[in-house]
């Protein structure tokens, strides 16, 4: 393995060797690695963590607020529906549920039926689809800080307009949520493009999983907080507080963050040299042209796409529809609903952060290859959640079992954060932003379809309908795990190498 400056991951002479060769020379690793505590790269991870916490707060607030926004008398099941008798143990909570969803005087509520609610919950993803690939391409070309910060800021400003758009009508709210998705679509590709320039190979999993885990943390905080605000101040206050938090975060982001180590004004020379030399030429911006045909025909890239779509089907089903399940089937009141809906995201957050540390340790000790690590963590993160979702279908009216299975499903799902969800930077670091844009574009399709399918399967508000929702999610997730095990890899692809690396390979 030819090494630039003695320790670059991205200059392997042979694809077959690159998967198992040490990422950094041990002697150089001991000498050159600067302290992680208070380092610029860790500060960047913290800023991203809170940024994605805000992003997911902006994304999930409607899921809980919907319970308070909708006039329940206009969306009751028909008289021949058996919903009121399916869970008799919870029937005593129905009146409490109705009261807990009451809003302060003067707060409007709307007569949206189940199908309308599903369309509104999925509207975000209609816009989210369109900016993933352009955002990834432009972030890889020009740097990701402007796109990530601008995406969050734009979404936050639009969130402030949510009460007004709801008052104007469901079509206006649908359009606003789609615009929010349009602005937020650039954030994850921008993150990936930035880490391609900032994350040393042996810290890649922990930095990316920690920053990305802000999404689960944001959902965990936003869900109960949204329920509390809805109950205390009325649902419009939810959107004002979330939008304000996003604007405040953006101020700190633009003041403290740079696109790459070379341009950061406060980084030490030691840390800058370590990052630049360990990443090598793959940390440089790509040109205007990209190997589009090679990407299209890349089997490892399609393995990422398919498995992420399958994983996201379950994730987005829970993200957008879990509060409705807690309300209509288990009959939790609004505050119980929001708190219990948040538990799975707490578990997912903790397990995803831990998975990043564990994955890096396995690679640092050279116990497993990159491919083996990505496949193991992806299998755990997709197949085990499928098992618990399958069990979820048998939980019936037991609120305790339902919350337990959902929490375990999300917890083990966190392992995929150190698996398939960072695999783009393994196979093509230089194009990581654009690849994440591609995979996230396909991965967003479940976000559009899942709420609609859930609305169709649960239109009678029955336990059986929700059982079909969970079983469908389990089957899709299990398929994704198997597909990635067969076709996934951690090897850098030949089409992703720089000219400098190709010349090095030729001379070795």
XYZ file of C-alpha atoms in Angstrom:
508
model
C 0.000 0.000 0.000
C 1.643 3.212 -1.152
C 1.332 5.953 1.433
C 1.412 9.678 0.830
C 3.456 11.278 3.606
C 3.498 7.819 5.106
C -0.112 7.547 6.147
C -2.917 8.242 3.694
C -5.832 5.817 3.449
C -6.701 6.860 -0.080
C -3.625 5.831 -2.028
C -4.013 2.068 -2.131
C -2.324 0.373 -5.005
C -4.842 -2.387 -5.272
C -8.576 -2.577 -4.633
C -8.214 -6.031 -3.211
C -5.697 -4.892 -0.634
C -7.343 -1.582 0.277
C -10.100 -3.240 2.253
C -7.780 -4.950 4.715
C -4.657 -2.771 4.810
C -4.120 -0.598 7.922
C -5.732 2.810 7.586
C -2.776 4.528 9.239
C 0.706 3.375 10.077
C 0.870 2.631 13.802
C 4.108 4.525 14.404
C 2.822 7.644 12.650
C -0.534 7.306 14.380
C 1.070 7.509 17.799
C 3.165 10.533 16.918
C 0.859 12.663 14.826
C -2.676 12.249 16.218
C -3.500 15.466 18.131
C -5.840 15.386 21.165
C -9.502 14.986 20.299
C -10.773 16.995 23.271
C -11.637 20.573 22.242
C -10.234 19.949 18.746
C -11.734 21.794 15.807
C -12.943 18.559 14.215
C -14.788 17.582 17.405
C -16.250 21.070 17.690
C -17.486 20.663 14.116
C -19.110 17.359 15.087
C -20.825 19.075 18.018
C -22.111 21.878 15.800
C -23.436 19.327 13.313
C -24.997 17.326 16.150
C -27.015 20.298 17.358
C -27.737 21.312 13.783
C -29.310 17.975 12.966
C -31.123 18.022 16.300
C -32.746 21.249 15.123
C -33.327 19.782 11.662
C -35.266 16.831 13.044
C -37.106 19.018 15.491
C -38.283 21.028 12.496
C -39.171 17.810 10.715
C -41.127 15.928 13.414
C -42.929 18.805 15.125
C -45.919 18.394 12.822
C -46.250 14.703 13.757
C -47.197 15.520 17.349
C -48.777 18.905 16.684
C -51.123 17.204 14.209
C -52.935 15.557 17.125
C -53.708 19.017 18.539
C -54.302 20.709 15.180
C -57.023 18.318 14.039
C -60.559 18.604 15.367
C -61.083 15.048 16.563
C -64.839 15.169 16.053
C -64.231 15.350 12.296
C -61.948 12.345 12.146
C -63.689 9.784 14.291
C -64.047 6.214 13.029
C -67.394 5.251 11.629
C -70.026 3.714 13.860
C -69.374 0.245 12.493
C -65.668 0.484 13.290
C -64.482 -1.710 16.149
C -61.760 0.678 17.307
C -63.565 1.607 20.521
C -63.871 -2.080 21.455
C -60.502 -3.414 20.286
C -58.555 -2.006 23.237
C -61.117 -1.925 26.084
C -58.347 -1.714 28.658
C -57.536 1.752 27.356
C -61.088 2.919 26.786
C -61.098 4.889 30.006
C -58.450 7.145 28.606
C -60.529 8.304 25.677
C -62.137 11.198 27.489
C -58.798 12.141 28.992
C -57.242 12.028 25.563
C -59.853 14.352 24.179
C -59.402 16.793 27.008
C -55.617 16.690 26.847
C -55.751 17.650 23.194
C -57.916 20.697 23.844
C -56.204 23.938 22.936
C -56.170 27.294 24.697
C -59.023 29.596 23.735
C -58.653 31.113 20.313
C -56.335 28.396 18.901
C -57.864 27.062 15.670
C -58.349 23.375 14.849
C -58.991 21.885 11.442
C -61.301 19.147 10.023
C -58.615 17.152 8.218
C -59.402 13.481 7.596
C -56.898 10.644 7.823
C -55.887 10.845 4.148
C -55.293 14.603 4.373
C -53.148 14.136 7.468
C -51.080 11.492 5.686
C -50.528 13.795 2.720
C -49.489 16.676 4.991
C -47.068 14.470 6.910
C -45.523 13.272 3.656
C -45.419 16.701 1.999
C -41.993 17.486 3.452
C -40.459 14.659 1.465
C -41.844 15.820 -1.871
C -39.546 18.826 -1.641
C -36.775 16.893 0.061
C -36.366 14.737 -3.032
C -35.274 17.498 -5.384
C -32.251 19.095 -3.698
C -30.332 16.033 -2.499
C -28.204 15.435 -5.598
C -27.647 19.117 -6.536
C -26.796 19.832 -2.896
C -24.285 17.000 -2.765
C -22.694 17.978 -6.061
C -22.327 21.651 -5.173
C -21.102 20.842 -1.663
C -18.399 18.604 -3.085
C -17.384 21.314 -5.514
C -17.546 24.411 -3.297
C -17.701 23.117 0.278
C -20.639 22.200 2.467
C -20.808 24.815 5.225
C -22.926 27.307 3.263
C -25.362 24.635 2.088
C -25.760 22.968 5.476
C -26.180 26.250 7.345
C -28.396 27.767 4.678
C -30.574 24.660 4.524
C -31.272 24.746 8.258
C -31.824 28.511 8.288
C -34.227 28.416 5.343
C -36.236 25.584 6.888
C -36.384 27.412 10.221
C -37.699 30.600 8.646
C -40.383 28.674 6.764
C -41.380 26.856 9.962
C -42.243 30.204 11.519
C -44.909 30.568 8.810
C -46.615 27.233 9.567
C -49.540 28.610 11.638
C -50.332 31.142 8.910
C -50.244 28.529 6.148
C -52.464 26.157 8.148
C -54.983 28.949 8.583
C -54.988 29.554 4.830
C -55.768 25.890 4.161
C -54.347 22.389 3.835
C -53.019 23.085 0.334
C -50.977 26.019 1.613
C -49.579 23.941 4.466
C -48.720 21.159 2.026
C -46.822 23.643 -0.158
C -44.992 25.118 2.832
C -43.896 21.703 4.114
C -42.708 20.777 0.626
C -40.633 23.986 0.534
C -39.173 23.117 3.929
C -38.101 19.771 2.536
C -36.658 21.515 -0.506
C -34.442 23.647 1.747
C -33.493 20.861 4.118
C -32.599 18.414 1.343
C -29.062 19.789 1.036
C -28.130 19.282 4.697
C -27.083 15.621 4.836
C -25.163 15.669 1.525
C -23.376 18.807 2.745
C -22.467 17.035 5.973
C -20.972 14.111 4.067
C -19.018 16.440 1.776
C -17.603 18.264 4.782
C -16.533 15.093 6.574
C -14.759 13.942 3.412
C -12.430 16.902 4.076
C -12.461 16.864 7.873
C -12.672 13.264 9.150
C -9.411 11.276 9.547
C -9.979 7.637 8.526
C -9.675 6.187 12.033
C -12.165 8.719 13.413
C -14.573 8.628 10.494
C -17.282 6.442 12.021
C -17.391 8.132 15.409
C -17.389 11.668 13.998
C -20.049 10.962 11.381
C -22.284 8.872 13.643
C -22.069 11.417 16.451
C -22.955 14.340 14.197
C -25.702 12.371 12.442
C -27.051 11.130 15.792
C -28.243 14.655 16.376
C -31.252 13.665 14.279
C -32.354 11.004 16.784
C -31.569 13.322 19.684
C -33.619 16.050 18.044
C -36.579 13.707 17.624
C -36.186 12.561 21.231
C -36.247 16.129 22.566
C -38.758 17.543 20.096
C -41.475 14.923 20.568
C -42.120 15.390 24.325
C -41.335 19.100 24.166
C -43.828 19.500 21.340
C -46.470 17.717 23.378
C -45.815 19.938 26.395
C -45.900 23.147 24.348
C -49.061 22.067 22.532
C -50.797 21.368 25.831
C -49.565 24.503 27.604
C -49.339 27.215 24.948
C -51.158 25.839 21.930
C -49.814 24.192 18.815
C -48.707 27.415 16.998
C -46.082 27.979 19.716
C -44.407 24.720 18.650
C -43.518 26.104 15.249
C -42.440 29.486 16.586
C -40.062 27.899 19.117
C -38.598 25.365 16.676
C -38.128 27.989 13.975
C -36.468 30.365 16.418
C -34.060 27.643 17.590
C -33.027 26.982 13.981
C -32.318 30.651 13.328
C -30.217 30.916 16.507
C -28.173 27.829 15.607
C -27.466 29.234 12.131
C -25.859 32.342 13.635
C -23.299 30.237 15.539
C -22.741 27.963 12.543
C -21.734 30.730 10.164
C -19.490 32.314 12.805
C -17.603 29.153 13.855
C -17.408 26.750 10.897
C -15.175 26.535 7.796
C -15.406 24.265 4.778
C -12.051 22.541 5.328
C -9.022 22.514 7.656
C -6.958 24.665 5.298
C -9.302 27.639 5.701
C -10.181 27.418 9.393
C -8.777 30.439 11.262
C -8.493 28.793 14.694
C -7.158 25.309 13.925
C -3.677 24.354 15.182
C -0.980 23.446 12.677
C -0.669 20.027 14.258
C -4.359 19.185 13.825
C -4.482 20.677 10.331
C -1.474 18.651 9.149
C -2.856 15.475 10.695
C -6.224 15.809 8.967
C -4.874 16.877 5.568
C -2.160 14.218 5.409
C -4.313 11.365 6.705
C -7.069 12.040 4.178
C -4.717 12.745 1.279
C -5.851 13.912 -2.126
C -9.380 12.609 -1.568
C -9.938 15.594 0.688
C -9.698 18.020 -2.241
C -12.790 19.301 -4.089
C -13.844 17.313 -7.131
C -14.026 19.007 -10.522
C -17.077 20.064 -12.492
C -17.290 16.674 -14.184
C -18.121 13.518 -12.237
C -18.071 9.861 -13.319
C -21.834 9.683 -13.619
C -22.025 6.519 -15.751
C -19.642 4.657 -13.452
C -21.756 5.680 -10.483
C -24.911 4.510 -12.226
C -23.378 1.097 -12.929
C -21.747 0.698 -9.503
C -23.152 -2.355 -7.714
C -21.793 -1.231 -4.287
C -23.604 2.094 -4.702
C -26.859 0.314 -5.530
C -26.361 -1.848 -2.452
C -26.286 1.334 -0.377
C -29.311 2.768 -2.184
C -31.505 -0.309 -1.767
C -30.596 -0.946 1.866
C -31.076 2.715 2.832
C -34.480 2.769 1.155
C -35.484 -0.311 3.122
C -34.181 1.087 6.401
C -35.840 4.440 5.817
C -39.195 2.847 5.173
C -39.341 1.714 8.803
C -37.748 4.891 10.113
C -40.065 7.274 8.308
C -43.101 5.165 9.159
C -42.328 5.629 12.842
C -41.165 9.221 12.455
C -44.359 10.495 10.878
C -47.014 8.085 12.137
C -46.024 6.831 15.596
C -47.806 9.649 17.491
C -50.976 8.887 15.539
C -50.683 5.187 16.484
C -50.195 6.126 20.130
C -53.291 8.319 19.943
C -55.751 6.260 17.892
C -54.908 2.711 18.970
C -53.230 2.865 22.386
C -55.212 5.949 23.462
C -52.375 7.688 25.258
C -53.109 11.295 26.077
C -51.131 13.994 24.306
C -48.345 14.296 26.869
C -48.000 10.514 27.277
C -48.083 10.193 23.499
C -45.247 12.624 22.913
C -43.047 11.211 25.686
C -43.487 7.545 24.731
C -43.076 8.354 21.033
C -39.689 9.867 21.937
C -38.274 6.793 23.705
C -37.333 4.918 20.504
C -35.290 7.914 19.351
C -33.420 8.095 22.650
C -32.443 4.457 22.211
C -31.487 4.997 18.569
C -29.361 8.008 19.491
C -27.398 6.168 22.186
C -26.813 3.051 20.075
C -25.780 4.987 16.970
C -23.135 6.967 18.872
C -21.850 3.778 20.496
C -21.760 1.972 17.159
C -19.437 4.628 15.710
C -16.950 4.257 18.558
C -17.081 0.471 18.340
C -16.634 0.428 14.555
C -13.573 2.699 14.709
C -12.038 0.579 17.475
C -12.459 -2.582 15.405
C -10.702 -0.930 12.465
C -8.001 0.662 14.596
C -7.114 -2.705 16.142
C -7.265 -4.313 12.684
C -9.682 -6.972 13.917
C -11.968 -6.695 10.887
C -11.847 -5.235 7.392
C -13.848 -2.158 6.430
C -16.256 -4.333 4.442
C -16.789 -6.712 7.346
C -17.475 -3.860 9.756
C -19.965 -2.191 7.423
C -21.797 -5.463 6.706
C -22.002 -6.560 10.342
C -23.278 -3.224 11.556
C -25.747 -2.946 8.672
C -27.123 -6.432 9.329
C -27.600 -5.689 13.019
C -29.121 -2.308 12.175
C -31.686 -3.631 9.702
C -32.453 -7.273 10.494
C -32.854 -7.090 14.282
C -35.211 -4.100 14.041
C -37.258 -6.159 11.574
C -37.599 -8.896 14.201
C -38.925 -6.460 16.791
C -41.274 -4.810 14.301
C -42.619 -8.262 13.515
C -43.176 -8.805 17.226
C -44.803 -5.385 17.377
C -47.586 -6.722 15.186
C -48.486 -9.188 17.963
C -48.493 -6.638 20.779
C -52.161 -5.825 20.240
C -53.509 -3.424 22.851
C -50.580 -3.751 25.244
C -49.049 -0.306 25.447
C -46.103 -1.617 27.473
C -45.189 -4.271 24.888
C -45.662 -1.829 22.033
C -43.308 0.751 23.523
C -40.769 -1.947 24.452
C -40.637 -3.483 20.969
C -40.515 -0.098 19.259
C -37.707 1.054 21.532
C -35.678 -2.119 20.929
C -36.241 -1.817 17.184
C -34.954 1.745 17.126
C -32.063 0.911 19.457
C -30.636 -1.814 17.251
C -31.428 0.291 14.207
C -28.794 2.703 15.491
C -26.080 0.218 14.491
C -26.686 0.976 10.827
C -25.275 4.470 11.443
C -21.788 2.915 11.451
C -22.712 0.629 8.583
C -24.473 1.472 5.359
C -25.202 5.091 6.306
C -21.548 6.117 6.129
C -20.568 3.684 3.396
C -20.513 6.373 0.690
C -17.340 7.868 2.129
C -15.691 4.409 2.063
C -16.271 3.649 -1.594
C -15.739 7.189 -2.950
C -14.511 9.768 -0.406
C -14.006 12.444 -3.043
C -17.639 12.200 -4.183
C -19.125 11.449 -0.758
C -21.443 14.473 -0.819
C -22.897 13.669 -4.204
C -23.216 9.956 -3.414
C -25.084 10.762 -0.227
C -27.309 13.045 -2.273
C -28.036 10.153 -4.634
C -28.680 7.612 -1.886
C -30.737 10.086 0.146
C -32.839 10.935 -2.897
C -33.809 7.301 -3.273
C -33.982 6.976 0.513
C -36.526 9.794 0.660
C -39.015 7.948 -1.529
C -40.206 5.940 1.522
C -40.756 9.250 3.287
C -43.240 10.183 0.580
C -44.922 6.792 0.309
C -44.908 5.516 3.902
C -47.368 8.056 5.391
C -49.720 7.515 2.446
C -49.543 3.726 2.825
C -50.033 4.023 6.582
C -53.066 6.239 5.992
C -54.523 3.663 3.609
C -53.835 0.624 5.835
C -55.158 2.330 8.971
C -58.164 4.171 7.572
C -60.468 2.116 9.835
C -58.284 2.936 12.896
C -58.038 -0.789 13.687
C -55.317 -2.777 15.444
C -55.241 -5.089 12.435
C -54.434 -2.221 10.112
C -51.483 -1.174 12.265
C -50.349 -4.784 12.462
C -50.056 -4.766 8.670
C -48.063 -1.511 8.879
C -45.492 -3.057 11.223
C -45.264 -6.326 9.324
C -44.724 -4.522 6.033
C -41.949 -2.452 7.628
C -40.340 -5.585 9.049
C -40.290 -7.355 5.692
C -38.843 -4.352 3.872
C -36.110 -3.886 6.501
C -35.107 -7.557 6.449
C -34.820 -7.504 2.662
C -32.501 -4.501 2.863
C -30.213 -6.292 5.320
C -29.889 -9.352 3.101
C -29.317 -7.286 -0.048
C -26.471 -5.338 1.523
C -24.808 -8.459 2.912
C -24.655 -9.850 -0.632
C -23.606 -6.764 -2.596
C -22.129 -4.218 -0.161
C -18.423 -3.403 0.198
C -16.066 -1.015 1.953
C -13.480 -0.867 -0.841
C -12.733 2.406 -2.572
C -13.919 2.130 -6.182
C -11.604 2.568 -9.151
C -13.748 5.364 -10.621
C -13.401 7.355 -7.396
C -9.594 7.617 -7.440
C -7.848 10.874 -8.215
C -5.369 11.227 -11.078
C -2.583 11.406 -8.507
C -3.590 8.087 -7.002
C -3.914 6.473 -10.429
C -0.380 7.606 -11.292
C 0.860 6.184 -7.989
C -0.823 2.852 -8.736
C 0.802 2.773 -12.173
C 4.282 3.210 -10.725
C 3.842 0.561 -8.053
